[in-house]
Coordinates of C-alpha atoms in Angstrom, one line a residue:
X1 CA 0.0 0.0 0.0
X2 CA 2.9 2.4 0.8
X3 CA 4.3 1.8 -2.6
X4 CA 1.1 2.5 -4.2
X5 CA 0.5 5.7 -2.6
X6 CA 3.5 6.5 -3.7
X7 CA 2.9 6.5 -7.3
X8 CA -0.4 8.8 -6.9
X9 CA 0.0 12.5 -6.7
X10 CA -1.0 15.2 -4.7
X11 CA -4.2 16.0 -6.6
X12 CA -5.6 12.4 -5.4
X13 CA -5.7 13.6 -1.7
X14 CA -7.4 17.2 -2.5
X15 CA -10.5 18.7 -0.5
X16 CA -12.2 20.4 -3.3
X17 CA -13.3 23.3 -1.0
X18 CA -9.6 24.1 0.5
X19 CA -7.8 23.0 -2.5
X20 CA -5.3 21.2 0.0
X21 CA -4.4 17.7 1.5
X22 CA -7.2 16.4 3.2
X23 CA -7.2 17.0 7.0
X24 CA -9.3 14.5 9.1
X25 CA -11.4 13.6 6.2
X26 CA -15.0 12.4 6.3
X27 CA -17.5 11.2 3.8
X28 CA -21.3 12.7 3.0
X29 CA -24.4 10.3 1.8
X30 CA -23.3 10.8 -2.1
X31 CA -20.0 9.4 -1.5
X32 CA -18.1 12.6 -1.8
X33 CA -14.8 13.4 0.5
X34 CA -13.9 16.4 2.2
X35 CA -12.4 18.1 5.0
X36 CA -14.6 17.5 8.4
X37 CA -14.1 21.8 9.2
X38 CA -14.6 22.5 5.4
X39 CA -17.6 21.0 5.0
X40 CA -18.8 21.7 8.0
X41 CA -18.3 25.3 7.5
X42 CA -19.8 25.0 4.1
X43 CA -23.2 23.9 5.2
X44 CA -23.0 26.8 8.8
X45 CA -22.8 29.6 5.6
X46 CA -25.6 28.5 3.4
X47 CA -29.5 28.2 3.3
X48 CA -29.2 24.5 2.0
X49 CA -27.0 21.0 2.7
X50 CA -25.8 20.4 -0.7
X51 CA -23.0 19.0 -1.9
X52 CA -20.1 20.3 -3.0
X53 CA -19.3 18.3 -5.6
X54 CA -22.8 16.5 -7.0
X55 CA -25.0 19.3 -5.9
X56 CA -26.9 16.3 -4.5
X57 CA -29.3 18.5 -1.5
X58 CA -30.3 16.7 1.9
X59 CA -33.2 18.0 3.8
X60 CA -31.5 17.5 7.1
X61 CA -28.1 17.9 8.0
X62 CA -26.3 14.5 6.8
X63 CA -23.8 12.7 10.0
X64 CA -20.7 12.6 8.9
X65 CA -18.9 9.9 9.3
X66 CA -15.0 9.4 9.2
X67 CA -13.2 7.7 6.2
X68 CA -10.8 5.6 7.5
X69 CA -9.5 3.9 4.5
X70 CA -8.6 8.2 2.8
X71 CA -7.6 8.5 6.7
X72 CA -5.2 5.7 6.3
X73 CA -3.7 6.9 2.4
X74 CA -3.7 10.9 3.2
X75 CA -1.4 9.8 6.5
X76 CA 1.0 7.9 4.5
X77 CA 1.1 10.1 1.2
X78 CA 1.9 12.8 3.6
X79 CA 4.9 10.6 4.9
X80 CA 6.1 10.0 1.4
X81 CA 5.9 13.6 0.1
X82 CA 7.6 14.8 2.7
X83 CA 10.2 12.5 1.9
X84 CA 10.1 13.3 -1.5
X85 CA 10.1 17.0 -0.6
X86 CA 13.5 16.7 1.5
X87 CA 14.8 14.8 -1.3
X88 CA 14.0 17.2 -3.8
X89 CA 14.8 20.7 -1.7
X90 CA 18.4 19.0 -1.4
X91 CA 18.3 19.0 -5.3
X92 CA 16.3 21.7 -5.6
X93 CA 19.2 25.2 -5.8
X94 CA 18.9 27.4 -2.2
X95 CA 17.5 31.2 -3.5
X96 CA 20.9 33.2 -3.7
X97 CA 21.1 36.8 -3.0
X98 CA 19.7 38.4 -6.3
X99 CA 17.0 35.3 -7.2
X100 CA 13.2 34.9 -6.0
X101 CA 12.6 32.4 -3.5
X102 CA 9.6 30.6 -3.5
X103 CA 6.8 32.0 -1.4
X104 CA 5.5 29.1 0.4
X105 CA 8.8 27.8 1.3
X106 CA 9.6 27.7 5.5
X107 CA 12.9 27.7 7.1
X108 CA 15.2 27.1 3.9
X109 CA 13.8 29.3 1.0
X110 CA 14.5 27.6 -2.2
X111 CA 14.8 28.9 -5.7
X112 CA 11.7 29.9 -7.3
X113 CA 10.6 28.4 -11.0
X114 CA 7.4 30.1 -11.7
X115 CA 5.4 33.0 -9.9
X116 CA 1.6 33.4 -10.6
X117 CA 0.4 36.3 -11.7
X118 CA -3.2 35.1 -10.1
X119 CA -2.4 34.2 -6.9
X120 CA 0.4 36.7 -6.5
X121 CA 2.9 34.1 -5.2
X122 CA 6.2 32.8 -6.3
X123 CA 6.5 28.9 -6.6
X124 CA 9.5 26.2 -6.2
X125 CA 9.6 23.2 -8.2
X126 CA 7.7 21.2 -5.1
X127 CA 5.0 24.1 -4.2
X128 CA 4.1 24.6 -8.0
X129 CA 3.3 20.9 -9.0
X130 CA -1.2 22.0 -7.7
X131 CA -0.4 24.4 -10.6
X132 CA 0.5 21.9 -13.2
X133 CA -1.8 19.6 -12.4
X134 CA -5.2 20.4 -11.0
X135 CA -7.4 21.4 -13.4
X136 CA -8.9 24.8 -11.6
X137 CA -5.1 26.1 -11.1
X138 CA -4.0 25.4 -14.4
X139 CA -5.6 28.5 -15.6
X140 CA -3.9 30.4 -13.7
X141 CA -1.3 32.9 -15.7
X142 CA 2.3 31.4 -14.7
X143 CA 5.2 33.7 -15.5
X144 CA 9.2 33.5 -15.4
X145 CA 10.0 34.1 -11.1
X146 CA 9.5 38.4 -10.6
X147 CA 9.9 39.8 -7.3
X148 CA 7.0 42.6 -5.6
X149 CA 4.2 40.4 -7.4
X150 CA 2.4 43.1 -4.9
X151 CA 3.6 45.6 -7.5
X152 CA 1.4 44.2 -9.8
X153 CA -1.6 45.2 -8.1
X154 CA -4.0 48.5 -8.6
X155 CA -2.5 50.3 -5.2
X156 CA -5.9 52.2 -5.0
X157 CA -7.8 49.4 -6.1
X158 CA -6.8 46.1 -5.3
X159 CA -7.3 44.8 -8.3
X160 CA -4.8 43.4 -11.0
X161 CA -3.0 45.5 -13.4
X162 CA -4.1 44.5 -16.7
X163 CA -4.3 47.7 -19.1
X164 CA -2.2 50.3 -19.9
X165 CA -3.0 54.2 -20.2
X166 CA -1.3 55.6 -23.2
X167 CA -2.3 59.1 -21.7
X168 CA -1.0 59.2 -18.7
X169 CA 1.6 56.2 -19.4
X170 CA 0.7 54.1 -16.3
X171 CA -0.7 50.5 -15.7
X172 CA -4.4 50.4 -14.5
X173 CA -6.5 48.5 -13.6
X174 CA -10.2 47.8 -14.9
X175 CA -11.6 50.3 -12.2
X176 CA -9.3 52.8 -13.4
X177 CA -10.8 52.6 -16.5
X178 CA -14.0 53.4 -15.5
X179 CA -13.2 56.1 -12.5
X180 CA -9.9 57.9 -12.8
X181 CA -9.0 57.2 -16.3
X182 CA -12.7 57.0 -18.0
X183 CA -11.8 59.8 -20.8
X184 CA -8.3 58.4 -21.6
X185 CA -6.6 56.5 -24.2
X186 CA -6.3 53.1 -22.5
X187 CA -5.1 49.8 -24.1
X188 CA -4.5 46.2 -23.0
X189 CA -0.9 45.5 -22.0
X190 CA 0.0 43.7 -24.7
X191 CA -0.6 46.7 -27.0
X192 CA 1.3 49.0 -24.7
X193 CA 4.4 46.5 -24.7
X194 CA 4.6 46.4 -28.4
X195 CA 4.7 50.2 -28.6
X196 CA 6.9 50.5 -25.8
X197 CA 8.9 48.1 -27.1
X198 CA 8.9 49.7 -30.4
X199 CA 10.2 52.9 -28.8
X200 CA 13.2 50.9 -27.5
X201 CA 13.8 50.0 -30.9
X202 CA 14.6 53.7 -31.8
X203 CA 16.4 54.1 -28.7
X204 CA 18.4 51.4 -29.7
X205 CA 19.2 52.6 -32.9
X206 CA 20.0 56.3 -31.5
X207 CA 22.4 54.7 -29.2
X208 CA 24.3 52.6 -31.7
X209 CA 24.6 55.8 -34.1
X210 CA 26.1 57.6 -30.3
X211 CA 28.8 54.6 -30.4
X212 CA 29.6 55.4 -34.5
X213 CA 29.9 59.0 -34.0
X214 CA 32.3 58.2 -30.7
X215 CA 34.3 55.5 -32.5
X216 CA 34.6 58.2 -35.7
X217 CA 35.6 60.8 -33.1
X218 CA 38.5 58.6 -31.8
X219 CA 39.4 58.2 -35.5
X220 CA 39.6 62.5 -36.1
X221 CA 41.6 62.2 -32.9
X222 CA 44.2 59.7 -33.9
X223 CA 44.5 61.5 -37.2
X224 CA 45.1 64.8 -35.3
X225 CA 47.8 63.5 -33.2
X226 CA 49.6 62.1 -36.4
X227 CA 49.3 65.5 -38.3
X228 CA 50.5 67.1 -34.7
X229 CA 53.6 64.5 -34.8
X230 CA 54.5 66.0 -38.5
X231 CA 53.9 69.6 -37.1
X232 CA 56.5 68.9 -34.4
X233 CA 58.8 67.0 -37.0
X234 CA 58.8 70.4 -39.5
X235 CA 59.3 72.3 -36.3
X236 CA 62.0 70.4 -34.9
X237 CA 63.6 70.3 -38.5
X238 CA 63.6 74.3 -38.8
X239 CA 64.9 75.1 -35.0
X240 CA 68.0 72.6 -36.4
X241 CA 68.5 74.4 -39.2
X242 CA 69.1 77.5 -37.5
X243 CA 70.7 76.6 -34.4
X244 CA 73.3 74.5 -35.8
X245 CA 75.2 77.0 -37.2
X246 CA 75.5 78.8 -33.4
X247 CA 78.2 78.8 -31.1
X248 CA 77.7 76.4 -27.5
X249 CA 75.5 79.4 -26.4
X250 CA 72.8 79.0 -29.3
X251 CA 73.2 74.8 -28.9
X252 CA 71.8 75.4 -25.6
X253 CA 68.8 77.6 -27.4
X254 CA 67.7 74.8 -29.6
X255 CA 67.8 72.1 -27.0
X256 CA 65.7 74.4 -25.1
X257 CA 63.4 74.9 -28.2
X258 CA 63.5 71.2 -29.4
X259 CA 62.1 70.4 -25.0
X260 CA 59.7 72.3 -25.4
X261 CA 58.4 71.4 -28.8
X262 CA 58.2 67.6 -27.6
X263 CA 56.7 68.9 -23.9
X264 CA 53.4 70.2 -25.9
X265 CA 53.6 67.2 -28.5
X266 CA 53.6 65.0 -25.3
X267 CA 50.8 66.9 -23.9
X268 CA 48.5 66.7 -26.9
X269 CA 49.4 62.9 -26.9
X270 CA 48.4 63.2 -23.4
X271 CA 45.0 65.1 -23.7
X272 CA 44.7 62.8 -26.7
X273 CA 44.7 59.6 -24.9
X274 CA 42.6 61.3 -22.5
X275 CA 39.7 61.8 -24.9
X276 CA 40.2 58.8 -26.5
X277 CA 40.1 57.2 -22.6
X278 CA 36.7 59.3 -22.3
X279 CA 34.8 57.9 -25.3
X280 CA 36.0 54.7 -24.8
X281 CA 34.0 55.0 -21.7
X282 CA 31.0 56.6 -23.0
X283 CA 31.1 53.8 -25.9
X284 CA 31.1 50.9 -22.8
X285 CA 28.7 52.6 -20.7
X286 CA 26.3 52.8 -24.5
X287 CA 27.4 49.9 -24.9
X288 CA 26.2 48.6 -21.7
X289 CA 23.0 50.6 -21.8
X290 CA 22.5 48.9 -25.8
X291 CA 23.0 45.3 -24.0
X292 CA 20.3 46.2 -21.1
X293 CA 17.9 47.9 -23.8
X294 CA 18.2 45.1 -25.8
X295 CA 17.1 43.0 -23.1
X296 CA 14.5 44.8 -22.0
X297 CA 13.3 44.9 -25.7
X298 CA 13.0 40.5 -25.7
X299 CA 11.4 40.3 -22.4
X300 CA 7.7 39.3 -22.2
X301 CA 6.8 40.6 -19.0
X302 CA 4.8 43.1 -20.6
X303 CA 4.2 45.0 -16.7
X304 CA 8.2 45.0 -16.1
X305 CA 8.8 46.4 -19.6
X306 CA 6.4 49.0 -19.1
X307 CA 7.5 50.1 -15.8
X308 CA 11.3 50.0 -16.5
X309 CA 11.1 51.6 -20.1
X310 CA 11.1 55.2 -18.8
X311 CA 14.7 54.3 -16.7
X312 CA 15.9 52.7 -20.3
X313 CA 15.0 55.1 -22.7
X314 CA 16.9 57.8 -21.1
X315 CA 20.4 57.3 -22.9
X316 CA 23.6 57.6 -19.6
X317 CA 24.5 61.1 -19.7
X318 CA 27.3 61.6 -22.3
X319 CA 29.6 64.0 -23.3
X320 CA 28.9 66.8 -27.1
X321 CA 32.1 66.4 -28.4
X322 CA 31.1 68.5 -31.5
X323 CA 33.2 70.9 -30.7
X324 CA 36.1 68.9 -29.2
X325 CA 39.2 68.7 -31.1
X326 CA 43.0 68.5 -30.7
X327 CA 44.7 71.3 -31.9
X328 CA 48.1 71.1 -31.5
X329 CA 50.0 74.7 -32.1
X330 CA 53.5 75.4 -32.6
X331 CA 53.1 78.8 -34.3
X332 CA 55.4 80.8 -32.8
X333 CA 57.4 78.8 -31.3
X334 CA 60.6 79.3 -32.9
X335 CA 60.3 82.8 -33.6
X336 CA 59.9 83.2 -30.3
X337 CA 63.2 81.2 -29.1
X338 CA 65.4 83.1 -31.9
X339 CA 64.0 86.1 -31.0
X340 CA 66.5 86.3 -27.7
X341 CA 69.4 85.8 -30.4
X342 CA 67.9 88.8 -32.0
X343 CA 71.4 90.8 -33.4
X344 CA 72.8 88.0 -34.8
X345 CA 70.2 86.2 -36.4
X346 CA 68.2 89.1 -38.2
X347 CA 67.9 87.5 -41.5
X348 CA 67.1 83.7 -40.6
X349 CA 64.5 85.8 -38.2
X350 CA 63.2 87.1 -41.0
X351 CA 62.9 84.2 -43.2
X352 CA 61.4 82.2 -40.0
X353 CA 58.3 84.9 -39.6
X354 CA 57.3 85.4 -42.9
X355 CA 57.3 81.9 -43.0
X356 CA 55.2 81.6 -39.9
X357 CA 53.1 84.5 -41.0
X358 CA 52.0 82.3 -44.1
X359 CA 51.0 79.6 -41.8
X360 CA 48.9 81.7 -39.3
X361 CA 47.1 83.4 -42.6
X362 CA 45.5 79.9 -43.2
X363 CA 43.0 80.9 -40.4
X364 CA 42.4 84.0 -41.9
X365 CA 38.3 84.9 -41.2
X366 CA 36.0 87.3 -42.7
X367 CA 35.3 90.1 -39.4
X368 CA 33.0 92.9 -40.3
X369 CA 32.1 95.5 -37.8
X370 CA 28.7 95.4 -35.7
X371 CA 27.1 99.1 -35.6
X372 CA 25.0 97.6 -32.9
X373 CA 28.0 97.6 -30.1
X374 CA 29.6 100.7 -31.6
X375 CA 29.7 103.8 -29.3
X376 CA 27.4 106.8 -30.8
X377 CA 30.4 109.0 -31.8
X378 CA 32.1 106.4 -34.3
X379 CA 31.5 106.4 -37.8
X380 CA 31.0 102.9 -40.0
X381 CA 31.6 102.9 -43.3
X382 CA 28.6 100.8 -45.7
X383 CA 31.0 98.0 -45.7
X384 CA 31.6 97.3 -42.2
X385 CA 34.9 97.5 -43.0
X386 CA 36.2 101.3 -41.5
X387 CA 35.7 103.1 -38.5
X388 CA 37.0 106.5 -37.2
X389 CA 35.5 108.9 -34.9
X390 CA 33.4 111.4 -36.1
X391 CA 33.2 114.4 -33.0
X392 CA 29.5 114.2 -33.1
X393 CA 27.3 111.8 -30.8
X394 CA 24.7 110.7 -32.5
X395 CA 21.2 109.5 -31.1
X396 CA 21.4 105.7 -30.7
X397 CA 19.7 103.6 -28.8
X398 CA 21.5 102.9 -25.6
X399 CA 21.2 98.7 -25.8
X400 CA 23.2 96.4 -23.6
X401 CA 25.7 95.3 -26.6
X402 CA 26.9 99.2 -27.4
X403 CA 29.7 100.7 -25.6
X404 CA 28.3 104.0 -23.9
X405 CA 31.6 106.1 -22.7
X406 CA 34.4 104.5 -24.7
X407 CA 35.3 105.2 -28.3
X408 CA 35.2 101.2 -28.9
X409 CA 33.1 98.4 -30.7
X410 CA 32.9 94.7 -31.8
X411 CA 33.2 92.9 -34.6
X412 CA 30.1 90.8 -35.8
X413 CA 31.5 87.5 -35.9
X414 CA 32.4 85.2 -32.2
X415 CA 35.1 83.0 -32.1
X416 CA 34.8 80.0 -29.1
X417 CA 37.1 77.5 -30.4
X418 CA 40.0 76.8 -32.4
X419 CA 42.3 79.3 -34.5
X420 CA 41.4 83.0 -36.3
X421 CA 43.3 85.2 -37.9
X422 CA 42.7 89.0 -39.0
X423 CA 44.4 92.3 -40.6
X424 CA 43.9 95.9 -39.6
X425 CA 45.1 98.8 -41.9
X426 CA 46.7 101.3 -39.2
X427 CA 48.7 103.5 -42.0
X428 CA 48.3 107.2 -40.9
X429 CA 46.9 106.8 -37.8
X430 CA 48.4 108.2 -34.3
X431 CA 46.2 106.5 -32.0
X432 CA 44.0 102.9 -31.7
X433 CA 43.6 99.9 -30.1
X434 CA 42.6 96.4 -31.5
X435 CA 42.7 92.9 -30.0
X436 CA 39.8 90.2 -29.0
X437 CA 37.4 90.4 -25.9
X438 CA 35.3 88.3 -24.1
X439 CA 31.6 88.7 -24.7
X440 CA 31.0 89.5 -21.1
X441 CA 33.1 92.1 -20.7
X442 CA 31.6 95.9 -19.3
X443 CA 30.9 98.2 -21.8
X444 CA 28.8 100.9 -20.1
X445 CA 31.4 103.5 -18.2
X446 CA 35.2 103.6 -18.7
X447 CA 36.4 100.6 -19.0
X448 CA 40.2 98.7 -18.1
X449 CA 41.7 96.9 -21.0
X450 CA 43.3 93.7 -19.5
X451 CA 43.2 90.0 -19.5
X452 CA 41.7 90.0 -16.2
X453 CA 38.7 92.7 -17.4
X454 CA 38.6 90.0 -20.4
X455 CA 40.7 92.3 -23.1
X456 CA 43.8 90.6 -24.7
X457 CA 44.3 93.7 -26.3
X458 CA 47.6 96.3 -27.4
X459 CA 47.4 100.7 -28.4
X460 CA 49.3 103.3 -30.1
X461 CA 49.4 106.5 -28.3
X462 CA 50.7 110.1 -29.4
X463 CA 51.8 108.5 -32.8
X464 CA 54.6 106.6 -31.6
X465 CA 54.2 105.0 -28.2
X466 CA 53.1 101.1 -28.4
X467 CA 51.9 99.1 -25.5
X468 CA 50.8 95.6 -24.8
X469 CA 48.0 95.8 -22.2
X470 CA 48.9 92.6 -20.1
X471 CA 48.5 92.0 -16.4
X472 CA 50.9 95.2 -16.4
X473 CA 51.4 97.6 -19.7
X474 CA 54.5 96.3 -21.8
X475 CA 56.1 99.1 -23.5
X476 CA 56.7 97.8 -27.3
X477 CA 59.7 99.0 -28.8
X478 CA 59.4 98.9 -32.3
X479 CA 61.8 99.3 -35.1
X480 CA 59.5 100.6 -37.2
X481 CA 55.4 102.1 -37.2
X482 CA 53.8 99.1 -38.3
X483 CA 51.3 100.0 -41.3
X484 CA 49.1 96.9 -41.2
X485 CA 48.6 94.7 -38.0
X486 CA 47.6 91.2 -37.8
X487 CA 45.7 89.3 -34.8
X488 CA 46.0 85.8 -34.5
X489 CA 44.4 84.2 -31.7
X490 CA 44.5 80.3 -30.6
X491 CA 41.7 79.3 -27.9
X492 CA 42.6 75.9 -26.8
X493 CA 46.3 77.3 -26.4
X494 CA 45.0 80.4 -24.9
X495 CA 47.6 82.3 -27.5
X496 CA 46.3 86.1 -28.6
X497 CA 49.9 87.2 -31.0
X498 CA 49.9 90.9 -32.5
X499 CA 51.9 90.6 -35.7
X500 CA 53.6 93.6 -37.9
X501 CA 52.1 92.5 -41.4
X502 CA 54.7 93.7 -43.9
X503 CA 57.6 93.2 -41.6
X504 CA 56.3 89.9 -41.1
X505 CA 57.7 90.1 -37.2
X506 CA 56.0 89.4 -34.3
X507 CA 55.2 92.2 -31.8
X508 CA 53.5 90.7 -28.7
X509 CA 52.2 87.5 -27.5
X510 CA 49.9 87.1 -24.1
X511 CA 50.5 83.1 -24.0
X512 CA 48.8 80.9 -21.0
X513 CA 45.2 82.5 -21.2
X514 CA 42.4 80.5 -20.0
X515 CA 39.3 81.1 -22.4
X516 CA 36.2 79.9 -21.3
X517 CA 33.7 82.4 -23.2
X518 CA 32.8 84.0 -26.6
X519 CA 35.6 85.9 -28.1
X520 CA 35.1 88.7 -30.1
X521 CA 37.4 90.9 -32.4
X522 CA 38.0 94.3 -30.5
X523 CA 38.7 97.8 -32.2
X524 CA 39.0 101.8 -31.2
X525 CA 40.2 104.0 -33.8
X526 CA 41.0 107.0 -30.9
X527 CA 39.9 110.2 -30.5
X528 CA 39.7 112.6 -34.0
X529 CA 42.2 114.5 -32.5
X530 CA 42.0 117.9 -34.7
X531 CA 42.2 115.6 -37.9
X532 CA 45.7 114.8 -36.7
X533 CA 43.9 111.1 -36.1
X534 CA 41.5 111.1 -39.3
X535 CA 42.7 108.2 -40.8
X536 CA 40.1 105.7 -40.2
X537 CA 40.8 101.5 -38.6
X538 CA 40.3 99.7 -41.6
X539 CA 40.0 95.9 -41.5
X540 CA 42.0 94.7 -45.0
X541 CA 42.1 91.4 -46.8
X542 CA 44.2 89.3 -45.9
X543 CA 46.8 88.8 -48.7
X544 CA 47.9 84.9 -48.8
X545 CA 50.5 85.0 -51.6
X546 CA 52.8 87.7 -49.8

């Protein structure tokens, strides 16, 4: 007999009103068995003695009478499935930290292999068998093991969540429907998961083209550092070419200049790798976020979909590298270092800063003059091109942009990366100043022209008095009046260098500014002066074949 009751299952040994094992079991008239409490309860709670199971009715309340033989098979069932059931829970895998244990489990919580979406509770392999087998709970909606099954339930309603409002994109239940959500768009879940999971398509596809762009960025960056490696070849070549015909004193110059050539190729490499560091990152976080996306794309459980798309959707914060580039400089450079050797290296001076001139007249830009900014007593020409003062204020609009004491203005065009270049015809003049400014700068009142008022900026004064307007006022000493006067200026080096055009020499540098705003081109062509200052400031072409 012990073997036999071995073979049968669970189901065999079910009351039909407590869907469990039966617990001192009896048996009515008809022949039906049940639980002695659950049938006697059944019969307390209604008008009538039926039964259960036949709907057979008795006019008085049957005796009920115990049924030894189930008595006998329920006791010994009960032995072997708890045999069974120790025997399996040591097969059966523990719930690790992370996994959903079953539910119904005590002391030991094992692994759970289903949760039901009906009865809200999560099931091992031993506590889900009633599901698999009884006819009643196999209609019940089984799903893949989810945690907070409570989650899954109307808050305010108590009641399952089983549409989805495309208007206020929330989960609802079938009260909702009809109470807070009667006038919205509202769909089953199953149409919600396809369009959310449609959406993740797209943001799938938006993430991927994030991953190109970065990957074609490290590309531009990699080419960048190769063109800066020939920049610091050519560089290195010309600083050979003059220092080796020096004494010991002007060996010592080019090392110098050779140091420092590789010190900013080594930092470029440096900043390089840096940003190349950076989008590998953001790639492996997309990349990441692609893998979790996709994911969430396959998975079925249309509620857990809907609930995480929001967290999904939203890409990891990354960084617009538009506007990043490396762009190594070495303008300068070796002009600068010969320049100490001044008296007897003239000529190769010479040769070196026309040279370099050429090179910084590649960033030539088009600047034109903005009336808008320009103080009431300056005169523009139709072009935009000229600008001297006229002695008479005129009635302007006093706006934020124009300059309201100082004889100064802007040009149109901003500048907040990379390199520009621009010419001012000075011929005849005795007084001006030109240079670049910040965009925040003050221009209502008299203003103070330095880098730390946001001017990188230099003047003539009295027709031959030149200045550079740094921290302190460098007094220029020039050879001779420069007639045309170029401005170069290099953001990411933080470089603004004041060039004499037809000597092709360099005048002034401020080196080791820190940009972090607009920069715009910066004139005054001084006061009239009794016509001894008529000449106007005239911004020239730039002339590329000189």
């Amino acid at each position: 007999m012990a073997e036999a009751s071995c073979r049968l299952t669970e189901a065999q040994f079910l009351c039909s009103i407590c869907l469990d094992v039966f617990t001192d079991p009896v048996t009515t008239p008809c022949g039906h068995n049940f639980c002695r409490n659950c049938i006697t309860e059944h019969w307390d709670t209604n008008d009538q003695y039926l039964c259960p199971m036949c709907k057979n009715v008795f006019n008085t309340k049957p005796e009920l009478h115990v049924n030894t033989f189930i008595s006998e098979m329920v006791a010994q069932f009960r032995q072997s499935a708890q045999q069974k059931a120790s025997s399996s829970s040591s097969e059966q895998q523990v719930a690790k930290p992370g996994e959903v244990p079953c539910d119904v489990c005590t002391g030991t919580k094992l692994k759970a292999l289903k949760s039901c979406l009906v009865c809200l509770v999560s099931y091992c392999e031993t506590h889900l068998e009633p599901h698999l087998t009884m006819s009643g709970l196999k209609r019940h909606q089984l799903i893949d093991p989810v945690e907070n099954l409570e989650g899954r339930m109307c808050t305010k309603h108590d009641k399952p969540l089983e549409l989805f409002c495309k208007t206020d994109q929330t989960c609802v239940c079938m009260l909702c429907t009809v109470l807070d959500h009667k006038t919205h768009d509202v769909v089953s879940l199953k149409e919600g998961h396809e369009g959310k999971k449609a959406e993740l398509g797209k943001t799938e596809a938006e993430i991927q083209q994030m991953i190109q762009k970065r990957r074609l960025k490290i590309q531009e960056i990699k080419h960048s550092v190769d063109l800066s490696e020939e920049d610091a070849d050519r560089e290195i070549a010309e600083g050979v070419q003059v220092f080796t015909s020096l004494k010991e004193s002007v060996e010592r110059g080019l090392n110098e200049l050779i140091n420092t050539i590789k010190e900013k190729q080594k930092t470029q490499e440096i900043w390089a790798e840096d940003l190349i560091q950076e989008l590998e990152q953001e790639i492996s976080d997309l990349t990441k976020r692609s893998s979790e996306v996709v994911q969430l794309s396959r998975s079925e459980d249309h509620l857990h979909l809907l609930q995480s798309f929001q967290s999904m959707k939203a890409a990891p914060p990354t960084k617009d590298w538009i506007e990043v580039y490396v762009c190594p400089s070495y303008e300068g450079t070796v002009v600068r270092a010969v320049a100490q050797l001044e008296e007897k290296l003239s000529r190769k001076i010479k040769k070196l800063a026309e040279s370099e001139l050429k090179r910084i007249q590649q960033y030539a830009v088009d600047v034109t003059l903005d009336p808008d900014t320009a103080h009431p007593e300056l005169i523009l020409s139709d072009d935009g091109k000229q600008v001297n003062h006229g002695d008479v204020r005129k009635n302007l609009p006093d706006n934020p942009e124009r300059f309201s004491t100082s004889l100064c203005l802007f040009g149109k065009q901003s500048f907040s990366s990379s390199r520009f270049y621009f010419e001012l015809q000075v011929k005849g003049k005795t007084e001006w100043d030109l240079g670049v400014a910040r965009e925040s700068i003050n221009r209502k009142g008299l203003i103070t022209m330095s880098p730390e008022d946001g001017f990188w900026t230099m003047w003539l004064r009295k027709g031959n008095e030149y200045k550079a307007l740094d921290d302190y006022d460098v007094r220029l000493s020039l050879k001779s009046p420069p007639q045309k006067v170029g401005v170069f200026v290099d953001y990411e080096e933080g470089l603004v260098s004041f060039y004499d055009v037809d000597a092709a020499a360099l005048i002034y540098s401020f080196t080791g500014c820190s940009f972090t705003e607009k920069l715009f081109p910066f004139f005054s062509p001084g006061l009239h002066d009794g016509g001894k200052n008529s000449a106007p400031l005239t911004i020239s072409p730039v002339n590329h074949t000189k």
